XYZ file of C-alpha atoms in Angstrom:
522
model
C -0.190 -52.097 38.433
C 2.890 -50.640 39.094
C 3.965 -47.802 37.176
C 7.204 -46.385 38.268
C 8.873 -42.627 37.934
C 8.682 -41.216 34.339
C 12.006 -39.789 32.881
C 10.286 -36.213 33.645
C 9.659 -36.840 36.570
C 6.485 -37.206 36.380
C 4.434 -40.159 39.013
C 1.698 -42.511 38.928
C 0.863 -44.531 41.937
C 0.172 -47.896 41.981
C -3.492 -48.308 40.947
C -5.891 -51.339 41.404
C -8.422 -52.119 39.797
C -11.261 -54.593 39.934
C -13.827 -55.500 37.084
C -16.109 -52.891 38.392
C -13.977 -49.632 38.775
C -10.867 -48.090 37.885
C -8.112 -45.957 38.024
C -8.719 -42.794 39.999
C -7.203 -40.049 38.356
C -6.152 -36.552 39.770
C -8.749 -33.995 39.012
C -6.405 -31.198 37.201
C -3.355 -33.050 37.468
C -0.889 -31.820 34.102
C 0.279 -35.218 33.105
C 3.379 -34.513 31.498
C 4.438 -37.401 28.539
C 8.090 -38.525 29.126
C 9.791 -38.763 25.354
C 9.731 -42.438 25.833
C 6.091 -42.579 26.522
C 5.595 -40.535 23.538
C 7.777 -42.723 21.908
C 5.969 -45.478 22.384
C 2.899 -44.463 21.697
C 3.440 -43.339 19.181
C 5.247 -46.526 17.434
C 2.022 -48.310 17.495
C 0.616 -45.666 14.927
C 3.150 -47.795 12.175
C 1.038 -50.479 11.196
C -2.460 -49.273 10.014
C -0.096 -47.143 7.431
C 2.940 -49.696 6.984
C -0.327 -52.927 6.098
C -1.832 -49.274 4.741
C 0.981 -48.147 2.358
C 0.607 -51.957 1.103
C -3.008 -52.076 0.072
C -3.141 -48.173 -1.039
C 0.203 -48.317 -3.297
C -0.031 -51.728 -4.723
C -3.225 -53.932 -4.410
C -4.839 -53.007 -6.872
C -1.275 -53.987 -9.739
C -0.903 -57.230 -7.480
C -5.168 -57.634 -8.635
C -4.269 -56.707 -11.713
C -0.732 -58.393 -12.889
C -0.394 -60.471 -10.350
C -3.762 -62.126 -9.450
C -4.893 -61.570 -12.974
C -7.865 -60.576 -12.493
C -10.142 -58.009 -14.377
C -10.086 -55.036 -13.976
C -14.856 -54.804 -12.900
C -13.853 -57.642 -10.350
C -10.480 -55.787 -9.121
C -12.618 -52.421 -8.417
C -15.605 -54.816 -6.617
C -13.153 -56.040 -4.281
C -11.202 -52.573 -4.213
C -14.744 -51.365 -3.289
C -16.235 -53.679 -1.378
C -12.984 -53.721 1.240
C -13.107 -50.325 1.498
C -16.572 -50.235 2.371
C -16.855 -53.276 4.749
C -13.248 -51.586 6.370
C -15.397 -48.141 6.787
C -19.114 -49.569 8.490
C -16.825 -51.567 10.411
C -15.641 -47.900 11.981
C -19.001 -46.360 13.579
C -19.871 -49.927 15.165
C -16.178 -51.047 16.785
C -15.959 -47.490 18.138
C -19.598 -47.835 20.210
C -18.218 -51.575 21.328
C -14.868 -50.192 22.724
C -16.910 -47.027 24.268
C -18.925 -50.285 25.846
C -16.035 -52.227 26.830
C -15.399 -52.731 30.827
C -11.648 -51.098 32.004
C -8.718 -53.915 32.853
C -5.759 -54.099 34.141
C -4.932 -52.753 31.040
C -6.905 -50.304 30.514
C -9.966 -50.275 27.984
C -8.213 -50.112 24.580
C -4.964 -52.321 24.953
C -6.781 -55.610 25.256
C -8.458 -54.433 21.231
C -5.148 -53.627 20.684
C -3.660 -57.092 22.090
C -6.722 -59.593 19.885
C -6.459 -58.185 17.238
C -3.319 -58.330 16.605
C -2.407 -62.404 16.365
C -5.528 -62.564 13.911
C -4.738 -59.730 11.642
C -1.806 -60.240 10.418
C -2.095 -63.650 9.609
C -5.645 -62.227 7.367
C -2.710 -59.712 5.707
C -0.698 -62.640 4.584
C -3.130 -64.552 3.802
C -4.082 -61.562 0.727
C -1.006 -61.430 -0.899
C -1.226 -65.602 -1.733
C -2.402 -66.490 -4.920
C -4.776 -69.591 -4.172
C -3.950 -72.119 -6.557
C -7.261 -72.454 -8.124
C -9.178 -69.652 -10.060
C -13.191 -70.444 -9.153
C -13.669 -68.150 -5.663
C -10.527 -66.113 -6.585
C -12.500 -63.187 -6.397
C -14.170 -64.627 -3.081
C -11.185 -65.418 -1.496
C -9.144 -61.984 -1.712
C -12.531 -59.960 -1.082
C -13.142 -62.235 2.879
C -9.668 -62.126 3.720
C -9.603 -58.655 1.884
C -12.441 -57.496 4.720
C -12.045 -59.708 7.750
C -7.995 -57.579 7.499
C -10.133 -54.741 7.029
C -12.464 -55.338 9.954
C -8.979 -56.553 12.677
C -7.247 -53.322 11.770
C -9.996 -51.438 13.414
C -9.924 -53.180 16.426
C -6.780 -51.797 17.178
C -7.156 -48.580 14.784
C -10.004 -47.381 16.453
C -8.697 -47.587 20.147
C -5.714 -46.769 19.313
C -6.534 -43.406 18.223
C -8.989 -42.915 20.758
C -6.012 -43.580 22.750
C -4.480 -39.913 22.296
C -7.028 -38.749 24.391
C -6.749 -40.067 27.535
C -2.236 -40.451 27.774
C -2.401 -37.189 29.024
C -4.999 -34.194 29.730
C -3.513 -31.350 28.505
C -3.877 -29.822 25.390
C 0.399 -29.153 24.482
C 0.826 -32.847 26.033
C -1.597 -33.941 23.149
C 0.343 -31.917 20.574
C 2.822 -33.288 20.913
C 2.167 -36.744 20.937
C 0.595 -36.388 18.207
C 3.075 -35.199 16.485
C 5.309 -37.549 17.452
C 2.541 -39.741 16.015
C 2.293 -38.760 12.648
C 6.580 -38.765 12.336
C 6.166 -42.281 13.295
C 3.361 -43.147 10.651
C 4.604 -41.360 8.012
C 7.852 -43.442 8.463
C 4.945 -46.327 8.698
C 4.781 -45.772 5.052
C 8.140 -45.211 4.489
C 8.930 -48.513 5.768
C 5.524 -50.293 3.681
C 6.681 -48.798 0.499
C 10.182 -49.618 0.633
C 8.868 -53.665 1.903
C 6.641 -54.237 -0.007
C 8.409 -51.722 -2.859
C 11.738 -52.988 -3.111
C 11.039 -56.596 -2.549
C 8.850 -56.975 -5.921
C 11.173 -54.936 -7.228
C 13.895 -57.005 -6.717
C 11.634 -59.613 -7.984
C 10.793 -57.696 -11.457
C 14.338 -56.567 -11.905
C 15.116 -60.617 -11.565
C 13.077 -61.336 -13.779
C 14.385 -58.967 -16.793
C 17.604 -59.840 -15.972
C 16.841 -63.793 -16.628
C 15.183 -62.691 -19.638
C 17.857 -61.558 -21.257
C 20.471 -64.252 -20.022
C 17.971 -67.059 -20.695
C 15.431 -67.070 -23.004
C 15.054 -70.166 -22.593
C 13.613 -70.621 -19.252
C 11.845 -66.691 -19.287
C 10.737 -65.992 -23.190
C 8.839 -63.756 -22.179
C 9.816 -59.308 -21.224
C 8.282 -59.332 -18.183
C 6.187 -56.902 -16.341
C 7.105 -54.032 -14.578
C 4.194 -54.401 -12.004
C 4.189 -58.075 -11.870
C 3.939 -60.383 -14.378
C 1.955 -60.829 -17.778
C 0.441 -62.522 -19.597
C 2.847 -63.527 -21.395
C 5.305 -63.547 -18.907
C 7.173 -67.189 -18.353
C 5.314 -69.522 -15.904
C 9.182 -69.406 -13.774
C 8.847 -65.813 -13.577
C 5.339 -65.428 -12.825
C 6.093 -68.061 -9.488
C 9.091 -65.777 -9.020
C 7.254 -62.465 -8.571
C 4.120 -64.698 -6.135
C 7.182 -65.122 -4.042
C 8.251 -62.166 -3.956
C 4.625 -60.391 -2.599
C 4.826 -63.332 -0.528
C 8.228 -62.579 2.109
C 6.844 -58.418 1.680
C 3.789 -59.292 3.409
C 5.831 -61.989 5.355
C 7.704 -59.134 7.032
C 4.957 -56.611 7.117
C 3.908 -58.782 9.501
C 6.800 -59.732 12.022
C 7.226 -56.299 12.526
C 3.166 -55.464 13.215
C 3.255 -57.640 16.279
C 6.503 -55.893 17.110
C 5.073 -52.575 17.214
C 1.428 -53.688 19.183
C 3.930 -55.257 21.812
C 5.503 -51.900 21.962
C 2.793 -49.759 22.822
C 2.066 -52.278 24.995
C 4.584 -52.283 27.115
C 5.854 -48.921 26.998
C 3.227 -46.722 26.604
C 1.699 -45.085 29.718
C -1.682 -45.920 31.610
C -5.112 -45.227 30.387
C -6.298 -41.654 32.483
C -9.709 -42.779 32.802
C -12.566 -40.797 32.368
C -15.126 -38.953 34.793
C -17.690 -41.316 36.270
C -21.599 -41.034 33.893
C -23.930 -42.057 32.830
C -22.929 -44.051 29.729
C -24.001 -42.691 26.591
C -26.053 -44.655 23.745
C -24.637 -44.741 20.675
C -27.225 -43.492 18.711
C -27.359 -40.224 20.557
C -24.056 -39.980 20.422
C -23.784 -40.334 16.769
C -26.434 -37.684 16.698
C -24.466 -35.117 18.803
C -21.222 -35.670 17.466
C -22.284 -35.592 13.871
C -24.263 -31.854 14.917
C -21.329 -30.852 16.050
C -20.806 -28.075 13.983
C -17.148 -27.416 13.727
C -16.176 -31.356 13.709
C -18.667 -31.772 10.345
C -17.012 -28.962 8.919
C -13.776 -31.140 9.616
C -15.104 -33.778 8.500
C -16.682 -32.990 4.921
C -12.738 -30.479 4.106
C -10.572 -33.550 4.783
C -12.748 -35.794 3.019
C -12.016 -33.768 0.034
C -8.634 -33.619 0.156
C -7.811 -36.985 1.830
C -10.204 -37.980 -1.667
C -7.783 -36.297 -4.174
C -4.419 -37.500 -2.378
C -6.076 -40.470 -2.794
C -6.960 -41.224 -5.812
C -2.847 -39.856 -5.886
C -1.967 -43.075 -4.590
C -3.862 -45.704 -5.833
C -2.934 -44.327 -9.580
C 0.427 -43.593 -8.964
C 1.857 -47.281 -9.982
C -0.168 -47.627 -12.609
C 0.971 -44.045 -13.685
C 4.583 -44.385 -13.659
C 3.698 -47.872 -15.222
C 2.494 -47.085 -17.961
C 2.511 -43.477 -18.865
C 5.382 -42.058 -18.256
C 7.235 -45.216 -18.570
C 9.268 -45.555 -15.609
C 8.436 -49.459 -14.695
C 11.120 -49.969 -12.947
C 12.075 -46.431 -11.105
C 8.275 -46.307 -9.609
C 8.974 -47.678 -6.725
C 12.198 -46.046 -5.632
C 9.688 -43.091 -6.959
C 6.992 -43.780 -3.909
C 9.463 -44.812 -1.603
C 11.054 -40.811 -2.322
C 6.890 -38.911 -1.227
C 6.830 -41.100 1.881
C 10.314 -39.686 2.618
C 10.150 -36.505 2.040
C 6.906 -37.080 3.241
C 8.558 -37.990 6.646
C 11.158 -35.396 7.272
C 8.433 -33.021 6.446
C 6.499 -33.683 9.586
C 8.484 -31.316 12.503
C 8.453 -28.678 9.895
C 4.308 -28.649 9.594
C 4.418 -29.349 13.102
C 6.923 -25.718 13.875
C 4.482 -23.954 11.265
C 1.067 -25.106 12.719
C 2.854 -24.054 16.539
C 3.236 -20.292 14.791
C 1.113 -19.806 12.558
C -2.744 -21.617 13.102
C -3.680 -25.174 11.863
C -5.890 -23.912 9.757
C -3.013 -21.758 8.074
C -1.308 -24.860 7.781
C -3.992 -27.056 6.122
C -4.202 -24.038 4.106
C -1.079 -23.463 2.845
C 0.472 -27.527 2.964
C -2.446 -28.726 0.655
C -2.098 -26.496 -1.589
C 1.285 -26.595 -1.992
C 0.855 -29.776 -4.249
C -1.446 -28.864 -6.862
C 1.854 -27.131 -8.991
C 3.764 -30.298 -8.833
C 0.393 -32.036 -10.034
C 0.217 -29.979 -13.350
C 4.015 -30.490 -13.861
C 4.097 -34.235 -13.783
C 0.392 -34.797 -15.606
C 1.993 -32.333 -18.647
C 5.661 -34.922 -18.656
C 6.097 -37.701 -20.510
C 9.161 -39.233 -19.553
C 11.565 -37.448 -17.533
C 12.750 -39.102 -14.209
C 14.376 -36.183 -12.395
C 10.986 -34.118 -13.130
C 9.280 -37.191 -11.864
C 11.343 -36.768 -8.714
C 11.322 -33.261 -8.258
C 7.330 -33.569 -8.376
C 7.632 -36.828 -5.705
C 9.395 -34.966 -3.198
C 7.293 -32.062 -3.178
C 3.730 -34.282 -3.431
C 5.035 -35.572 -0.177
C 5.229 -32.476 1.466
C 1.758 -32.135 0.802
C 1.359 -35.680 1.523
C 2.892 -34.990 5.786
C 0.018 -32.418 5.842
C -2.691 -34.695 5.253
C -1.398 -37.027 7.406
C -0.928 -34.580 10.803
C -3.358 -31.888 10.648
C -6.311 -34.449 10.678
C -5.533 -36.071 14.149
C -3.986 -33.186 14.967
C -7.147 -31.144 15.154
C -9.543 -33.584 16.096
C -9.005 -33.863 19.893
C -9.662 -29.959 19.332
C -12.689 -30.784 18.215
C -13.259 -32.411 20.755
C -11.992 -30.012 23.176
C -15.234 -27.903 21.973
C -17.606 -30.684 22.546
C -16.555 -30.674 25.521
C -16.845 -27.747 26.243
C -20.398 -27.346 25.218
C -21.897 -30.502 27.132
C -19.728 -30.505 29.909
C -22.276 -33.029 31.634
C -21.507 -36.108 28.655
C -19.232 -38.123 28.812
C -18.100 -41.663 26.106
C -18.280 -39.474 22.511
C -14.209 -39.572 22.247
C -14.483 -42.611 20.428
C -17.891 -41.853 18.071
C -15.805 -38.956 16.895
C -12.068 -41.046 15.799
C -14.474 -44.205 14.416
C -16.463 -41.513 12.928
C -14.014 -39.532 10.983
C -12.226 -43.369 10.000
C -15.898 -43.783 8.518
C -15.639 -41.127 5.870
C -12.362 -41.322 5.330
C -11.807 -45.116 5.175
C -15.425 -44.946 2.509
C -13.805 -42.247 0.221
C -10.503 -44.505 -0.570
C -13.207 -47.069 -1.146
C -15.287 -45.238 -3.722
C -11.696 -43.722 -5.089
C -10.169 -46.773 -5.965
C -13.453 -48.095 -7.021
C -14.063 -45.296 -9.472
C -10.672 -45.175 -11.641
C -10.398 -48.461 -11.852
C -13.385 -48.544 -13.186
C -12.799 -45.960 -15.241
C -9.713 -48.009 -16.268
C -12.116 -50.435 -17.912
C -13.979 -48.609 -19.563
C -10.342 -46.853 -20.549
C -10.128 -50.533 -22.226
C -7.197 -51.657 -19.956
C -5.737 -55.082 -20.955
C -5.020 -57.077 -17.747
C -1.245 -59.030 -18.001
C -0.338 -56.824 -20.491
C 2.915 -54.423 -20.735
C 1.319 -51.960 -23.497
C -2.330 -50.518 -22.983
C -3.892 -48.721 -25.325
C -3.655 -44.534 -25.512
C -6.988 -44.250 -23.977
C -5.698 -45.710 -20.538
C -2.791 -43.014 -20.696
C -5.299 -40.313 -20.644
C -7.700 -41.676 -17.849
C -4.162 -42.058 -15.660
C -3.447 -38.253 -16.264
C -6.696 -36.938 -15.599
C -6.703 -39.400 -12.714
C -3.302 -37.986 -10.836
C -3.940 -34.843 -12.162
C -7.139 -32.464 -12.788
C -10.147 -34.569 -10.807
C -7.645 -34.657 -6.786
C -6.948 -31.023 -8.073
C -10.667 -29.786 -7.540
C -11.381 -31.669 -4.554
C -8.180 -30.037 -2.496
C -9.966 -26.884 -3.764
C -12.993 -27.943 -2.316
C -11.840 -28.875 0.887
C -10.243 -25.335 1.108
C -12.988 -23.409 0.304
C -14.980 -25.982 3.331
C -12.605 -25.428 5.974
C -12.815 -21.556 5.319
C -15.796 -22.692 7.425
C -13.913 -23.896 10.255
C -14.420 -21.855 13.120
C -11.696 -23.234 15.975
C -9.024 -20.729 15.591
C -6.350 -20.804 18.086
C -7.975 -18.218 20.022
C -10.358 -20.436 20.663
C -8.393 -23.272 21.459
C -6.718 -21.574 23.342
C -10.332 -21.032 25.217
C -11.479 -23.893 25.741
C -8.203 -25.172 26.631
C -8.556 -22.789 30.300
C -12.430 -24.061 30.016
C -11.665 -27.773 30.268
C -8.985 -27.296 32.313
C -11.647 -25.261 35.306
C -14.140 -27.223 34.636
C -11.114 -30.430 35.946
C -10.095 -27.965 38.700
C -13.974 -28.096 39.868
C -14.284 -31.864 39.939
C -14.623 -33.596 43.414
C -11.988 -36.115 43.903
C -15.130 -38.538 44.466
C -16.837 -38.090 41.649
C -13.713 -40.785 40.005
C -13.136 -42.889 43.267
C -14.933 -45.406 41.861
C -16.138 -46.266 38.091
C -18.975 -48.059 36.718
C -19.025 -50.884 34.388
C -21.616 -49.178 32.498
C -19.857 -46.260 32.079
C -18.070 -45.149 28.264
C -14.533 -43.963 27.598
């Protein structure tokens, strides 16, 4: 496949790939990425966040008030879906690492083949089947299927970070582009789902007033209460289907841009294949990686609890049912605008400092939002501030993971094929934590007496929601920051690793990379 010159003057020679060989990289070459390449690469991260934000913010309330499942069944679906999603990540990571080189690389075939089936299964998650018996199984099957197919997209895409350039600075820059686009993807996902469904709810409210004979009860701000007319419930179901259809179209478009606009992958040198179990043992035994994963596990769990319960909290605790979709949108917009600022901050003060400052920024506002009874102004203020911390939660893990991978390379220069294991293992822990947070929070609502389909909830539900969006996340944040004190990769060590890796690449003879065996891992 012939690749032309980039806008920054970096040329790629024509590469011919056979089933048993891979492109030959120039050892020690400084691969610079044009703005176009970075943007196309970054756009590929949007589908994961668009669908993830829709599922994270709206799936719980959709299952409770539109599909009208009881809280216990909802908690099973949410937990099992995320748990299954977590289990598939190491498995897909292993399969990706063992796959062969093709003319479009090793990662791209997974992305291309998984996209059509992923969008179909995602659409069916938001469709209410015309039967009651087996409805729980329907959502569980299609949610797990979508999570599996999305993993086939996201794990190769995440590992692609290590292969678009050999330079840390270029990878960090591409990661900043990617995080900006991913947070923008959460804005798009939140806007599509929130505004379309919110429009349906507003229409139902208007019809209740104008045509009480047709809509003979008030509509729920989250979907349809049990006392809402059948026509209003059907209208809300259609709104969810329209939103999912728009999301599916954007998913496909982003995958096409990623495929056509991303620089070809830089292959690894020829090496003996690294087995999954040995690779997993070595990766998890690497101290900086274990510390990084555990630290972000707790901080991510804090934000996931907030994400999963914010719609219910705005609806039933703050009495802001008609504004919750706009509050979510403000959070994501604030996060998107904060990404470039945090990128500059981490360049100047270091990534570890950025974690401490960025994550703790949200704590005072978590306390404030839990103390107010109903104030739209305070809700928007807290949303803007929370968005800045959400930006750090998005940016820093994916910016720090390449540093850990480089540190592992320095200590194990003879090993190849571990990159996908690093990324898939991290995603495994974060997704499992997400499943635990959703399952526990939904069960907590069940124990507190949450009534499915009712617009009025018991006082204990309000108390439970306030606990889930403030005290519990704050405790998790401080536990995560205490773990980060043990994280050993500071700026001095990071720059030292960068120098050692450059020397290592320069020492490798070109003859070692003239061909690659079919068993070589990425």
